[in-house]
PDB file of C-alpha atoms in Angstrom:
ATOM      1  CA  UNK Q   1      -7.749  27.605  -1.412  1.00 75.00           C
ATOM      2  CA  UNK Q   2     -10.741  26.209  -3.149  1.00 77.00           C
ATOM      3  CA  UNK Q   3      -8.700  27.933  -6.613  1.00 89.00           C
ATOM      4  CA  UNK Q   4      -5.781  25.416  -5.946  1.00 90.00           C
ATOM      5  CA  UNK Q   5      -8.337  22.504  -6.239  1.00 90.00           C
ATOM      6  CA  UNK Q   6      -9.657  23.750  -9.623  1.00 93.00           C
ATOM      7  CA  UNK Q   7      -6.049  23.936 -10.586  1.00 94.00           C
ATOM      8  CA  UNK Q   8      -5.177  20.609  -9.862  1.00 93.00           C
ATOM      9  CA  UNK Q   9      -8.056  19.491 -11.715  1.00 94.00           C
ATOM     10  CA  UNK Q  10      -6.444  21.046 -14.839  1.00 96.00           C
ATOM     11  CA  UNK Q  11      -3.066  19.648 -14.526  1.00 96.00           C
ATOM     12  CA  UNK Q  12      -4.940  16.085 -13.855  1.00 96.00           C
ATOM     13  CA  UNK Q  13      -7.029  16.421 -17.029  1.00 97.00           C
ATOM     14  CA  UNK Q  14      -3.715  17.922 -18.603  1.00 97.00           C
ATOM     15  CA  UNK Q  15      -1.998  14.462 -17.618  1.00 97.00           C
ATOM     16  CA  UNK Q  16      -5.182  12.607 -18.156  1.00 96.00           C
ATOM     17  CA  UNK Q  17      -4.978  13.725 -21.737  1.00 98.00           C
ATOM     18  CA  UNK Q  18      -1.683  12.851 -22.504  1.00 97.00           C
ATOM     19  CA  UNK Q  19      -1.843   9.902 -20.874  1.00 96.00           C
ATOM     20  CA  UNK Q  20      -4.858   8.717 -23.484  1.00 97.00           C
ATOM     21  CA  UNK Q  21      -2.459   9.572 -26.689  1.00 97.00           C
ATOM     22  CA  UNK Q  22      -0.142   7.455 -25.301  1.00 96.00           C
ATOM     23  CA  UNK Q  23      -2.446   4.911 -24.945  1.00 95.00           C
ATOM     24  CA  UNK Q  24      -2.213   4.289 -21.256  1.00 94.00           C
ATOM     25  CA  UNK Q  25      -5.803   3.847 -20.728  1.00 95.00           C
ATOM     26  CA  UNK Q  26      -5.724   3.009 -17.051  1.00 92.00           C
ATOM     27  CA  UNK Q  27      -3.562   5.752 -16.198  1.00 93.00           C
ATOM     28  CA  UNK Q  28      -5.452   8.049 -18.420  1.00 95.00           C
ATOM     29  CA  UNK Q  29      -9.116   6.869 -16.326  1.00 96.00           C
ATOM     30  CA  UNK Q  30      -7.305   7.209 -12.878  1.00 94.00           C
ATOM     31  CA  UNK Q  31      -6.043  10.898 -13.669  1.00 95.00           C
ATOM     32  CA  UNK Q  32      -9.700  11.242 -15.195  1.00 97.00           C
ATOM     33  CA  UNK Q  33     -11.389  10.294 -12.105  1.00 96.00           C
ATOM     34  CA  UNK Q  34      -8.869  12.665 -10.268  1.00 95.00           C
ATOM     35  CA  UNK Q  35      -9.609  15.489 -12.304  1.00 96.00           C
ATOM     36  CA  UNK Q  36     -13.446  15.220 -11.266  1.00 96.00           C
ATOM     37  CA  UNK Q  37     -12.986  15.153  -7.535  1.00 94.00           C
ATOM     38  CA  UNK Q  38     -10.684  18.103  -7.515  1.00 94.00           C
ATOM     39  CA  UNK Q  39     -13.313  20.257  -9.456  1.00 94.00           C
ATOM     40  CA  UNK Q  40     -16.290  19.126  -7.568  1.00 94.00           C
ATOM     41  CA  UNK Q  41     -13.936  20.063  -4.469  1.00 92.00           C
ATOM     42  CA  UNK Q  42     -12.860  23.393  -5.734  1.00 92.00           C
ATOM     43  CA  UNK Q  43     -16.529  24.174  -5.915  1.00 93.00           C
ATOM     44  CA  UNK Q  44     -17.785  23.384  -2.646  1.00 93.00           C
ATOM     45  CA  UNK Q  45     -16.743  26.310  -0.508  1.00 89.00           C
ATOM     46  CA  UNK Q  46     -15.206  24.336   2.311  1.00 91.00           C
ATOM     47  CA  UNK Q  47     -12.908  25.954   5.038  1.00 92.00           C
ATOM     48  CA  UNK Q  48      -9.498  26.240   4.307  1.00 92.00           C
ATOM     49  CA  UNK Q  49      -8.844  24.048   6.838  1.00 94.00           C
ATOM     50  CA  UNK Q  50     -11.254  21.264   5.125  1.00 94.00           C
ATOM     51  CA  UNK Q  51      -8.738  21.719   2.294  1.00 91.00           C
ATOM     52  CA  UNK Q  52      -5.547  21.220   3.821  1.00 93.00           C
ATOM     53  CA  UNK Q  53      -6.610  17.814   5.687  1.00 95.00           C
ATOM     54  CA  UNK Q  54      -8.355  16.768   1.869  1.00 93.00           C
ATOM     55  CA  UNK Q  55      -4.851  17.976   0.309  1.00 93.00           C
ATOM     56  CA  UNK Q  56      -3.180  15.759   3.124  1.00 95.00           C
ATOM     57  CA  UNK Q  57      -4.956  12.934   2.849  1.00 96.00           C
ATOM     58  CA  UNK Q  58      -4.859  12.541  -0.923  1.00 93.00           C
ATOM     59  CA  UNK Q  59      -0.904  13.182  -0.701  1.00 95.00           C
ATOM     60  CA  UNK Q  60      -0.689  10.287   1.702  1.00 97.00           C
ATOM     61  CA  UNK Q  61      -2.826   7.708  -0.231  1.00 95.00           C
ATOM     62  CA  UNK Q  62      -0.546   8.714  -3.134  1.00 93.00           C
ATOM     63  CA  UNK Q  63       2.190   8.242  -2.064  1.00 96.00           C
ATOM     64  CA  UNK Q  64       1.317   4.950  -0.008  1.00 96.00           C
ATOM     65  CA  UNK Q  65       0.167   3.617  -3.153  1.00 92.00           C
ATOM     66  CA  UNK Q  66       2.951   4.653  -5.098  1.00 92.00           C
ATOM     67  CA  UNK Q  67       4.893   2.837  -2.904  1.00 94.00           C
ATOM     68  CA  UNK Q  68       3.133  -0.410  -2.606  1.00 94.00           C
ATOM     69  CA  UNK Q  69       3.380  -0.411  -6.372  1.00 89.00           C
ATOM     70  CA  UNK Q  70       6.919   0.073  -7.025  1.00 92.00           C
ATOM     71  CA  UNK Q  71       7.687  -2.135  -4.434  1.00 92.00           C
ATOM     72  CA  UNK Q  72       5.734  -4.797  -4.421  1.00 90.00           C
ATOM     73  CA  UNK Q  73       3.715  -5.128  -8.347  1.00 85.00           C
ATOM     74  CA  UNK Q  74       5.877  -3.798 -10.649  1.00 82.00           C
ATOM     75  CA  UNK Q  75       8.126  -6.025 -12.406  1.00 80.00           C
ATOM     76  CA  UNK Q  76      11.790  -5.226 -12.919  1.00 76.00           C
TER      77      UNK Q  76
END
C-alpha cells in the first residue's frame, strides 16, 4: 500500500507540472504540496490500515472542497 502513495505522488507532480505551463500557479502549488505528502507517506511504513483511513480522509476533504467551490466561489 505504501507503493500506491508514491504513485500518487507522481501523478500529483505529473499534474503539478502541467499545471505550471499553463500558468495556473495556485493550482500548480496545491498539486505541489500534494505531491510531497504522498511521498513522505509512501515512505513511512504505516499499516495498511493507516493508509486506507489517510486515503479516506484525503478523498473526503477533496471532494468537500470541491464542492464548496463549485458551489459556492466560482463564478458562472
Amino acid at each position: 500500500m505504501d507503493r500506491m502513495f508514491r504513485v500518487l505522488g507522481f501523478w500529483t507532480l505529473a499534474i503539478g507540472l502541467m499545471a505550471l505551463a499553463g500558468d495556473f500557479i495556485p493550482m500548480a502549488l496545491i498539486f505541489f504540496a500534494q505531491t510531497a505528502i504522498f511521498v513522505l507517506l509512501g515512505y513511512m511504513k504505516l499499516t495498511e490500515r493507516a493508509y486506507i483511513l489517510i486515503f479516506w480522509g484525503y478523498m473526503i476533504v477533496s471532494f468537500v472542497g470541491f464542492t464548496y467551490w463549485s458551489f459556492f466561489r466560482l463564478t458562472v
